mmCIF file of C-alpha atoms and ligand atoms in Angstrom:
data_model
loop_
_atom_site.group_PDB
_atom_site.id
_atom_site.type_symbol
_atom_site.label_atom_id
_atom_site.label_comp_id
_atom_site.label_asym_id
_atom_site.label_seq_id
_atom_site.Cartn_x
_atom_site.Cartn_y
_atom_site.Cartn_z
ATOM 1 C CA UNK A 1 65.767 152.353 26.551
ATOM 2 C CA UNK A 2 68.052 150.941 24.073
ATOM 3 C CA UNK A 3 67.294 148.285 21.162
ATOM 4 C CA UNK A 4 67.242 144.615 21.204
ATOM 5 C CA UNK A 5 70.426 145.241 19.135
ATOM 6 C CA UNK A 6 71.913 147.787 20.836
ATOM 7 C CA UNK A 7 71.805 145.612 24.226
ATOM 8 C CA UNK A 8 73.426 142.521 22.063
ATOM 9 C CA UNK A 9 75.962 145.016 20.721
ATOM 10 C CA UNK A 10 77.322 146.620 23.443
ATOM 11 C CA UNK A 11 76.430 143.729 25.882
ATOM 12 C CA UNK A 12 74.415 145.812 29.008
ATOM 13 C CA UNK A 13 71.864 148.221 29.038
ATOM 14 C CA UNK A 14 73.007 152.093 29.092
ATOM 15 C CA UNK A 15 70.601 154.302 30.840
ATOM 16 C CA UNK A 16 71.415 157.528 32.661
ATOM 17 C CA UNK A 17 70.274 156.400 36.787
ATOM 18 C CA UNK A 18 69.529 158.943 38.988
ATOM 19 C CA UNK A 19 72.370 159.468 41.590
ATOM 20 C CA UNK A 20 70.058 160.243 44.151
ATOM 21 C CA UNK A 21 69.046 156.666 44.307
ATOM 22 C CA UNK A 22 70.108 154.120 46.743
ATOM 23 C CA UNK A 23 71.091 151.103 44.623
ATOM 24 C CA UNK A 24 70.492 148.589 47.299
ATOM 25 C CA UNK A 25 67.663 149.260 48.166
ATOM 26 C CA UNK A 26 66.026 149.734 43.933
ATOM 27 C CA UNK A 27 67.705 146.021 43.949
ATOM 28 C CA UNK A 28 65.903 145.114 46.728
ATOM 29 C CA UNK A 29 62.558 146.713 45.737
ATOM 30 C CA UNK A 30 62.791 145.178 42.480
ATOM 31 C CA UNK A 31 63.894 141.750 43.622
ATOM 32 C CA UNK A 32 60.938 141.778 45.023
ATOM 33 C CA UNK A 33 58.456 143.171 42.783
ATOM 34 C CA UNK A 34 59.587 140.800 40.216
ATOM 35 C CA UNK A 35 60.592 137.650 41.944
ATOM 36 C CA UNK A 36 63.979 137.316 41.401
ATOM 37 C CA UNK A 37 66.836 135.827 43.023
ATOM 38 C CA UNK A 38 70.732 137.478 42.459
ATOM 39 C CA UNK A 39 73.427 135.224 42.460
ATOM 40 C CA UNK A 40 76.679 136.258 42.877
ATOM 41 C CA UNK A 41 80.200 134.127 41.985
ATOM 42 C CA UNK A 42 82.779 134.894 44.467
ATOM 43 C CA UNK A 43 84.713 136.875 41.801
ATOM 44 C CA UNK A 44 82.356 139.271 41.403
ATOM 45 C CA UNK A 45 83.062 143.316 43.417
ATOM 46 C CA UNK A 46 82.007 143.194 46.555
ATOM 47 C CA UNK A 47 78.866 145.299 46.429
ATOM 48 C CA UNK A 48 77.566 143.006 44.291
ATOM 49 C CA UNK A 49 78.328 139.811 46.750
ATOM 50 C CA UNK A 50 76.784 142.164 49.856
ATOM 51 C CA UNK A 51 73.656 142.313 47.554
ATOM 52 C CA UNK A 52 73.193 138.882 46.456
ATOM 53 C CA UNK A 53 70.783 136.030 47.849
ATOM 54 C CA UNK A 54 73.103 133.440 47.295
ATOM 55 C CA UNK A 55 77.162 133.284 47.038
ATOM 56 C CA UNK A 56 79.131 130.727 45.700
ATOM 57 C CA UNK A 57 80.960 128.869 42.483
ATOM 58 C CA UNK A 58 79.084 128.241 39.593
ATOM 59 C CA UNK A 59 76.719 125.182 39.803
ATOM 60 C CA UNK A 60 76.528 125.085 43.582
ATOM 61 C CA UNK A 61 74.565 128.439 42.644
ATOM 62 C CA UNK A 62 72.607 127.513 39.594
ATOM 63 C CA UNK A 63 71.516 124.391 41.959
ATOM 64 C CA UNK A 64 70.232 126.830 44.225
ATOM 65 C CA UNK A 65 68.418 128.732 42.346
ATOM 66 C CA UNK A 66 66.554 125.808 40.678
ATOM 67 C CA UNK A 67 65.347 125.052 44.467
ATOM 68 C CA UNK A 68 63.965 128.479 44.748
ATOM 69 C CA UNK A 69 60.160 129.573 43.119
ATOM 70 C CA UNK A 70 61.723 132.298 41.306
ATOM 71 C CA UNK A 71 60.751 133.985 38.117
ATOM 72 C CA UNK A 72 63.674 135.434 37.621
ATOM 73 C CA UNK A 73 67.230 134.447 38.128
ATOM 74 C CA UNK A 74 70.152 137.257 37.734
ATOM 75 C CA UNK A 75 73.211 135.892 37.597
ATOM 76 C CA UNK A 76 76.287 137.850 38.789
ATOM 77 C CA UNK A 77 78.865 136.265 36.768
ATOM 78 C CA UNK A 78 79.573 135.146 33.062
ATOM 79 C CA UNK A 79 78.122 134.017 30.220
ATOM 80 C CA UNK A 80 78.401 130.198 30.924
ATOM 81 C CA UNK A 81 77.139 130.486 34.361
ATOM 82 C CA UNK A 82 74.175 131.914 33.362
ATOM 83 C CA UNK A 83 73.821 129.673 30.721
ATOM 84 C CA UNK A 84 74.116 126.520 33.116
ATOM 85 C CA UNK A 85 71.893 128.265 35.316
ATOM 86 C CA UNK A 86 69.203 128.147 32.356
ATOM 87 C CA UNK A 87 69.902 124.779 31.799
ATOM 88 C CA UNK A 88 69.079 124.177 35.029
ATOM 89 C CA UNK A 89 65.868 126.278 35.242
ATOM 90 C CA UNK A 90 64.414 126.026 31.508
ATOM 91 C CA UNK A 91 61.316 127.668 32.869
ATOM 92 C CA UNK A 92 62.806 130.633 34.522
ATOM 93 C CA UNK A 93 64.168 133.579 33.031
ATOM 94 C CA UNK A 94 68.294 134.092 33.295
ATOM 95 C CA UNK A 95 69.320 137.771 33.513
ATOM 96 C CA UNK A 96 73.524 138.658 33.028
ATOM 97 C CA UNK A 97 74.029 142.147 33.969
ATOM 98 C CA UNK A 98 76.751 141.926 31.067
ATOM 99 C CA UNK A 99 76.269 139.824 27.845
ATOM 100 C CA UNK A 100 79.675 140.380 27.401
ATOM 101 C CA UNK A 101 80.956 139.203 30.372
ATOM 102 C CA UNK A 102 82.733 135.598 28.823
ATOM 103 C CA UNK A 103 85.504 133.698 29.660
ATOM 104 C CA UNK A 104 88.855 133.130 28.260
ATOM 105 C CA UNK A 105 88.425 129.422 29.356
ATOM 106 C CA UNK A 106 84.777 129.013 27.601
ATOM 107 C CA UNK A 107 86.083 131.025 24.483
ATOM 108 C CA UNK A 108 89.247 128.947 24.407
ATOM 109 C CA UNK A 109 87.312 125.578 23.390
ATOM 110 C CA UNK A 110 84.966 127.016 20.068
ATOM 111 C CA UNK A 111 82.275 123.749 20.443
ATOM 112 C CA UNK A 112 83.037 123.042 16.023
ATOM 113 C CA UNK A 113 86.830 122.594 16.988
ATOM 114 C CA UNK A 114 86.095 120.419 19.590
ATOM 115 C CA UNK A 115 84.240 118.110 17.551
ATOM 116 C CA UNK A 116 86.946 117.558 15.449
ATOM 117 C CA UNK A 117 88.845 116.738 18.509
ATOM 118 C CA UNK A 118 86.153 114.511 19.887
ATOM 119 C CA UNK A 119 85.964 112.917 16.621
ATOM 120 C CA UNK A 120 89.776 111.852 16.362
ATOM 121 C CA UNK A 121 88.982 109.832 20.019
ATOM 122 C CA UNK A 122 85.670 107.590 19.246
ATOM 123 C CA UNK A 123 85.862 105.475 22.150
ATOM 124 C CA UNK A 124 86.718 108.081 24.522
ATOM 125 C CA UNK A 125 84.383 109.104 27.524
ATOM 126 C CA UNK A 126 84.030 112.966 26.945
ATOM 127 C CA UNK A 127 84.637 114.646 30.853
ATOM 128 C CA UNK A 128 84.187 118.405 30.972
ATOM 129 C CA UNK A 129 85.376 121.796 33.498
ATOM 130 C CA UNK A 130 81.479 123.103 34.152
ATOM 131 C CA UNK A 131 83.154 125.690 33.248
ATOM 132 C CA UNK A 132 82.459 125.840 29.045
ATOM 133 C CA UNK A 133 79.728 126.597 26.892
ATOM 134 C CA UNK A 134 76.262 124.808 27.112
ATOM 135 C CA UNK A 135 76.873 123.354 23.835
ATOM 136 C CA UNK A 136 80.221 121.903 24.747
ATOM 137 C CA UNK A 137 78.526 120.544 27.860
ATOM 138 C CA UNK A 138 75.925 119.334 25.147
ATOM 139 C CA UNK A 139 78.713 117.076 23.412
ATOM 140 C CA UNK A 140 80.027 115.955 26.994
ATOM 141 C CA UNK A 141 79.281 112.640 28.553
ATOM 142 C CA UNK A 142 80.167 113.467 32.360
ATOM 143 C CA UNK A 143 80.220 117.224 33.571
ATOM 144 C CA UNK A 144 82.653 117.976 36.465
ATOM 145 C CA UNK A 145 83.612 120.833 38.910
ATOM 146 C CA UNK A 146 86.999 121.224 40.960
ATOM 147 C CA UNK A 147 86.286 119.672 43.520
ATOM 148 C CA UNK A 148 84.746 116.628 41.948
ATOM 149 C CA UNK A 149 86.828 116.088 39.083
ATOM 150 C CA UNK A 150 89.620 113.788 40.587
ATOM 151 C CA UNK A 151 86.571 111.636 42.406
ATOM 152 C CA UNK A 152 84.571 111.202 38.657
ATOM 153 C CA UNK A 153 87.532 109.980 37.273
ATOM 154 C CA UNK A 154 88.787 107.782 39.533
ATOM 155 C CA UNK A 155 84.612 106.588 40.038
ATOM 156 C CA UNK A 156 85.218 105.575 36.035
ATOM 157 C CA UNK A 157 86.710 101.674 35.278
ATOM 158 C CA UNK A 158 90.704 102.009 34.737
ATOM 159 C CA UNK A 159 90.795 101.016 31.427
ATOM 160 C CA UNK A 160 88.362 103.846 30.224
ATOM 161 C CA UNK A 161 89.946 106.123 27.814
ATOM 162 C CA UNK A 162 88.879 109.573 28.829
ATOM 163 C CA UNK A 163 89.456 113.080 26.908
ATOM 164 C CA UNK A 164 89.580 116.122 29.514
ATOM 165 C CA UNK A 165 88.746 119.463 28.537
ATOM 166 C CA UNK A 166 88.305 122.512 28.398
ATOM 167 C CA UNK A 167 91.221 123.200 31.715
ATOM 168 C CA UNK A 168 94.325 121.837 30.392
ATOM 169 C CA UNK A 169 96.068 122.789 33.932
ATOM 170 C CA UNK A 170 93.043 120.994 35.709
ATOM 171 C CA UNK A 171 92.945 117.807 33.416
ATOM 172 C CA UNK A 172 96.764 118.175 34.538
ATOM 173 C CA UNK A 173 96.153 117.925 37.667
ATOM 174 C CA UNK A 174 93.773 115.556 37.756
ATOM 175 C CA UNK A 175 95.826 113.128 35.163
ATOM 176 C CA UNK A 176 98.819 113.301 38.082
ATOM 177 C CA UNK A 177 96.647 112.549 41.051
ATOM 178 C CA UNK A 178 94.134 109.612 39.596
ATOM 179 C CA UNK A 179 97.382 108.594 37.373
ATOM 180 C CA UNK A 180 95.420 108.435 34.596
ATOM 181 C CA UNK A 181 96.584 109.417 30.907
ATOM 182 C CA UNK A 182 94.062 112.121 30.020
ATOM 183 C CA UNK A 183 93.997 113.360 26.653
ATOM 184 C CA UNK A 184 93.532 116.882 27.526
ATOM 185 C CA UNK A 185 92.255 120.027 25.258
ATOM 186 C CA UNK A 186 94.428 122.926 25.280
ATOM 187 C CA UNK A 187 92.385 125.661 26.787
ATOM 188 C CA UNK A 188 93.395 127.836 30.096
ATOM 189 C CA UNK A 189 91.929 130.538 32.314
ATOM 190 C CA UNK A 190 93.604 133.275 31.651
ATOM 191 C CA UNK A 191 93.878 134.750 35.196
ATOM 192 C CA UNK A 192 95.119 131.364 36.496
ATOM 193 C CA UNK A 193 97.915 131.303 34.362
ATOM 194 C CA UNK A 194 99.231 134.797 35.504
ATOM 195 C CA UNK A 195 100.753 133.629 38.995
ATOM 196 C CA UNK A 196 104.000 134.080 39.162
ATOM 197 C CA UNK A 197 106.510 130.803 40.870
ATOM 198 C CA UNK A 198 109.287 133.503 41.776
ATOM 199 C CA UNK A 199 107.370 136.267 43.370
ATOM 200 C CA UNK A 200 105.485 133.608 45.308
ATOM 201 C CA UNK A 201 108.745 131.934 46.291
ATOM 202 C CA UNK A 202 109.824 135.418 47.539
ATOM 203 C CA UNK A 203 106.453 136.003 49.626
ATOM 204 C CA UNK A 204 106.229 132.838 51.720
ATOM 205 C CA UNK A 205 109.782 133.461 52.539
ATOM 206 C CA UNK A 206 108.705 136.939 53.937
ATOM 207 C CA UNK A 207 105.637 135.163 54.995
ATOM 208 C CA UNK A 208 106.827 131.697 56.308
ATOM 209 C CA UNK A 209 103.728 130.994 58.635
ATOM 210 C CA UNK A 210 101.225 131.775 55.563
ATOM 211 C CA UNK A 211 99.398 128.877 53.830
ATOM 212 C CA UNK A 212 99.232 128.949 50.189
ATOM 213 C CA UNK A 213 95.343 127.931 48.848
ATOM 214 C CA UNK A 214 95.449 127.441 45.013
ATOM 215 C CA UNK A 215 92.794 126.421 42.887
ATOM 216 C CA UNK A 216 93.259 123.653 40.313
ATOM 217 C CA UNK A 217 93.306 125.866 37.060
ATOM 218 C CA UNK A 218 96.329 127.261 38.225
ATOM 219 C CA UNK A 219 99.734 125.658 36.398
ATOM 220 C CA UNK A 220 101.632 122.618 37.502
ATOM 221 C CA UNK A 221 105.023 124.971 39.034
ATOM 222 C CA UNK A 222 102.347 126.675 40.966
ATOM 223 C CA UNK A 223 100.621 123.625 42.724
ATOM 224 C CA UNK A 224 103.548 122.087 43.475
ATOM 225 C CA UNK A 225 103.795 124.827 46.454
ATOM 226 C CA UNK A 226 100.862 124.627 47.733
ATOM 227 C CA UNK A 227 99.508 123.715 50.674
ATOM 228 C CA UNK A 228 96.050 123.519 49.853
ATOM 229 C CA UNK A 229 94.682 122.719 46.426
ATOM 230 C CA UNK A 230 90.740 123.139 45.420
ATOM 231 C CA UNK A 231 87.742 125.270 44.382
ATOM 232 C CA UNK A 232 86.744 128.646 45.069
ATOM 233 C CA UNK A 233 84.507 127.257 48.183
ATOM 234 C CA UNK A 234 87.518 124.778 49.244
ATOM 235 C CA UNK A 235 89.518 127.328 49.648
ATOM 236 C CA UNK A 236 87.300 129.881 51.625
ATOM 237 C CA UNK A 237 86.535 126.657 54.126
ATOM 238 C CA UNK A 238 90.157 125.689 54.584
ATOM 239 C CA UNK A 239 90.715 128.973 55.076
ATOM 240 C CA UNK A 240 88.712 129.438 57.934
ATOM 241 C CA UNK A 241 88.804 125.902 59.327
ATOM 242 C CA UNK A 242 93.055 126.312 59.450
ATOM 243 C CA UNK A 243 94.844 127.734 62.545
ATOM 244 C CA UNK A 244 97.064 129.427 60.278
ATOM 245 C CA UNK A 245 96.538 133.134 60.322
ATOM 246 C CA UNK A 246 98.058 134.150 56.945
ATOM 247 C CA UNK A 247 97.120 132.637 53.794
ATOM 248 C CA UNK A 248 98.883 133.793 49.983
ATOM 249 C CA UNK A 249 95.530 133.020 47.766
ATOM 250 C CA UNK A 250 96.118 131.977 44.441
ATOM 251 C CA UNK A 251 93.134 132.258 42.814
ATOM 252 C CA UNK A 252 90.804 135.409 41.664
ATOM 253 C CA UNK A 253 90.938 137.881 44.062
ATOM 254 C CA UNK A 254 87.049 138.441 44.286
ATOM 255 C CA UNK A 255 87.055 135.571 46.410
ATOM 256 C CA UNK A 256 89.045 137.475 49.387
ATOM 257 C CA UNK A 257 86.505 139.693 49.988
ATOM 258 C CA UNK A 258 84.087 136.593 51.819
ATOM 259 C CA UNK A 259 87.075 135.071 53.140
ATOM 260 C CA UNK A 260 88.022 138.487 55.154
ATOM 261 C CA UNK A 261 84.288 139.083 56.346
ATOM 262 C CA UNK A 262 84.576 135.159 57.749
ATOM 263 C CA UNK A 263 87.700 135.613 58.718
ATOM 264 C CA UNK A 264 87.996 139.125 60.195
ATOM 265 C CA UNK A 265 91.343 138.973 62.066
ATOM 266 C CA UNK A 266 93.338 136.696 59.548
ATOM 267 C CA UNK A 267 95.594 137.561 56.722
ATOM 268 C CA UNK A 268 94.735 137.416 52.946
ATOM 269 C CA UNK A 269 97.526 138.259 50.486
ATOM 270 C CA UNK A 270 96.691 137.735 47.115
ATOM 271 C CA UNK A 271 99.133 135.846 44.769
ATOM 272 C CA UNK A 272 101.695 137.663 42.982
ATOM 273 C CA UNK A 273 101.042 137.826 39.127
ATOM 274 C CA UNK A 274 103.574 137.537 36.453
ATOM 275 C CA UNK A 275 103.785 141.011 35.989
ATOM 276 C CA UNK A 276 103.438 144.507 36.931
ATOM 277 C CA UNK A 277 100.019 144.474 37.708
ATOM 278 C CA UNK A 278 99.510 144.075 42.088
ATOM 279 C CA UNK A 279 95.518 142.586 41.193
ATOM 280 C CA UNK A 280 94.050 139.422 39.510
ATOM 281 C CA UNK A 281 90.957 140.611 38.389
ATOM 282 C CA UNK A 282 89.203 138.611 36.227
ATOM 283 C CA UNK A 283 88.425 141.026 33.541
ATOM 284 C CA UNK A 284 85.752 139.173 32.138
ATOM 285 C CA UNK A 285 83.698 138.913 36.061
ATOM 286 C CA UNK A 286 84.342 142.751 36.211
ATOM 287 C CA UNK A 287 82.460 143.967 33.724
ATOM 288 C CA UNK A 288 79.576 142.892 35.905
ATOM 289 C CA UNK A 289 78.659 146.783 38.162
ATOM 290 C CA UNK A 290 75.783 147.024 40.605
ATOM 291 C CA UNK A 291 74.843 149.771 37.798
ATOM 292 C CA UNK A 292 74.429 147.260 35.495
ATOM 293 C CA UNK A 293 72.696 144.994 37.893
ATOM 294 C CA UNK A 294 70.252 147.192 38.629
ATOM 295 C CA UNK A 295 69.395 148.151 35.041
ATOM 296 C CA UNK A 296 69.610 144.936 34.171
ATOM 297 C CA UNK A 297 66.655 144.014 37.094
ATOM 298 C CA UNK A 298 64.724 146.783 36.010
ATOM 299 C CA UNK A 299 64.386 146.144 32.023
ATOM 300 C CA UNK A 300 64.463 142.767 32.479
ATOM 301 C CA UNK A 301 67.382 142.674 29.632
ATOM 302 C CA UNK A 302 69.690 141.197 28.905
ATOM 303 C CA UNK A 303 68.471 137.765 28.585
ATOM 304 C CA UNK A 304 70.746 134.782 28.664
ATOM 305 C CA UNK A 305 68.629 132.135 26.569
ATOM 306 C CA UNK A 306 69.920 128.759 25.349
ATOM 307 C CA UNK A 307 67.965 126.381 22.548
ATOM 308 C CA UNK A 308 65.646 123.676 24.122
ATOM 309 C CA UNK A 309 67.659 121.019 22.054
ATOM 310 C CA UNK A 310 70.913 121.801 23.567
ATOM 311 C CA UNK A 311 69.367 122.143 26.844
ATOM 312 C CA UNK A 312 67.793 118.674 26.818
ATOM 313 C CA UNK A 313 71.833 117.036 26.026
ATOM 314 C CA UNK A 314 73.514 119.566 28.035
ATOM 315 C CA UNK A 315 71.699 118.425 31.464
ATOM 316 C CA UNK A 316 72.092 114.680 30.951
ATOM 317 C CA UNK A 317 76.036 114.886 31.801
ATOM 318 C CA UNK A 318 75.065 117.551 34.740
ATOM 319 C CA UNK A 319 72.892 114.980 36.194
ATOM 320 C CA UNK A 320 75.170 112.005 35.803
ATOM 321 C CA UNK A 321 77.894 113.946 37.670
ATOM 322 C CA UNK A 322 75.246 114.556 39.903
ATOM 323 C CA UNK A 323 74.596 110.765 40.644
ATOM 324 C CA UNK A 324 77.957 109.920 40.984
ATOM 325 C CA UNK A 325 78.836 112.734 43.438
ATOM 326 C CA UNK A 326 75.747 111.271 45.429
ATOM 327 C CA UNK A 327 76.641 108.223 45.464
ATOM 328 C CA UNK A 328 80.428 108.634 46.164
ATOM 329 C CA UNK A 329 79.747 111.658 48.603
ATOM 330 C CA UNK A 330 81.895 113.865 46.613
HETATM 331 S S1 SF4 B 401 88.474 133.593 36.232
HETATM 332 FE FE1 SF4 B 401 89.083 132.413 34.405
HETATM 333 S S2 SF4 B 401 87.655 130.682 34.337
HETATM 334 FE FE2 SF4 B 401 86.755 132.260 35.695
HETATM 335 S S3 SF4 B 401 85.487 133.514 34.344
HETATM 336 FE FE3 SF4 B 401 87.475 134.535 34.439
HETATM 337 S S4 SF4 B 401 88.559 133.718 32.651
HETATM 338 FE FE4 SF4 B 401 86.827 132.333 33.020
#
């Protein structure tokens, strides 16, 4: 069994597994021998969604899992997940198969910089992507998610000055359909950005009955094709609420592999990216294996922990999104 420090170093537990083993079923064993519940984002392989209790976009599963008695939550995803998930369940412990499994939209919005930024802005309401650190959340007045984010702002008086962050693209997006001047932080998703205007120009040509389903982190060129626009779970309904039979998805391509299984005799291309490359894998939600998910279960490492004092802060803007959603049946 490797070190504390060997764990934090090289992010997952390394430990030869016999290949005689059936990994879904040790998941299942264990999952039940130590009362845990796996989550799984949609991005995530697809062994790892067929293994999963729950399946979904980041809060909608850390909400789930604080309904459940659960000792143990493993969370199939990244680093901020998990840690919302904690915040969430302070009592409970958070597993990541991968420590190192981050974000390039968390990591572009360092919590000191943003202070700065926050400081420049005093009377601005602080709205923030879910998706970002706990202690950005921490510094945040209003949390917000894809598919809320338009309906928070526009919930907010007009003359409240607002600063957006971390999703530049989103707070984009958002800015142009509330018409709202956002001041917006520069951060971006780096599979988001990939998606190429030409090549998808080219493919609904060759495709002209196909729908194109974007999510909101992707760029301004790209949303102004699309038919649909929204989250991860927008996108897999509208999918399989829509006649259409072929659908160009421009978002992860994870999240295919739940819209085929609903969806067994429609269409799923995945979006063209700006270069050679015919996938958008998130590299980051890939270095999640069911190898590591098991050894994670087993050892009960690594741990995604998150201080009490940032946890207490971070929650208060989760549960004012919360009440507004509730009350505005976002
Ligand atoms: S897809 Fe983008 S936002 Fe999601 S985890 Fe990967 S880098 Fe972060």
């Amino acid at each position: 069994m490797d070190t504390f420090e060997e764990i934090n170093v090289k992010g997952f537990v390394e430990e030869e597994i016999d290949p005689s083993l059936d990994l879904f079923d040790e998941i299942k064993k264990l999952k039940k021998e130590k009362n845990a519940v796996i989550l799984a984002h949609y991005y995530q392989e697809p062994d790892i969604q067929d293994i999963a209790d729950y399946i979904g976009d980041s809060l909608g599963l850390s909400q789930q899992a604080a309904k459940t008695d659960a000792d143990i939550i493993v969370f199939a995803g990244v680093h901020f997940m998990a840690e919302t998930a904690k915040i969430l369940s302070p009592s409970k412990k958070v597993l990541l198969p991968d420590l190192k499994a981050g974000c390039s939209l968390a990591d572009s919005c360092p919590p000191h910089l943003f202070k700065k930024f926050k400081e420049k802005y005093p009377d601005h309401l602080v709205i923030t992507y879910v998706n970002c650190t706990a202690e950005l959340k921490a510094m945040s007045d209003i949390v917000c998610t894809s598919s809320n984010a338009v309906g928070i702002v526009e919930s907010l008086p007009k003359d409240q000055k607002i600063i957006f962050g971390p999703d530049k693209n989103l707070g984009a997006y958002v800015a142009k359909k509330t018409g709202r001047d956002l001041v917006l932080w520069n951060g971006a998703c780096m599979v988001h950005e990939i998606f190429s205007r030409e090549k998808i120009t080219r493919l609904k040509e060759r495709h002209p009955g196909a729908k194109l389903l974007a999510h909101p982190e992707c760029e301004d060129v790209i949303l102004q094709l699309a038919d649909y626009i929204g989250s991860t779970t927008g996108i897999l309904k509208y999918a399989t609420n829509n006649p259409a039979n072929e659908f160009i998805v421009a978002t992860e391509a994870g999240i295919l592999h739940q819209m085929q299984k609903e969806n067994p005799d429609k269409t799923f291309i995945p979006a063209p990216p700006n270069n050679n490359c015919a996938c958008n894998d998130c590299p980051h939600m890939k270095r999640n294996t069911l190898e590591k998910l098991y050894l994670c279960l087993k050892n009960g490492y690594p741990e995604v922990t998150v201080p009490m004092d940032i946890i207490e802060k971070a929650v208060k803007p989760i549960e004012r999104m919360l009440e507004i959603s509730a009350k505005l049946g976002l």
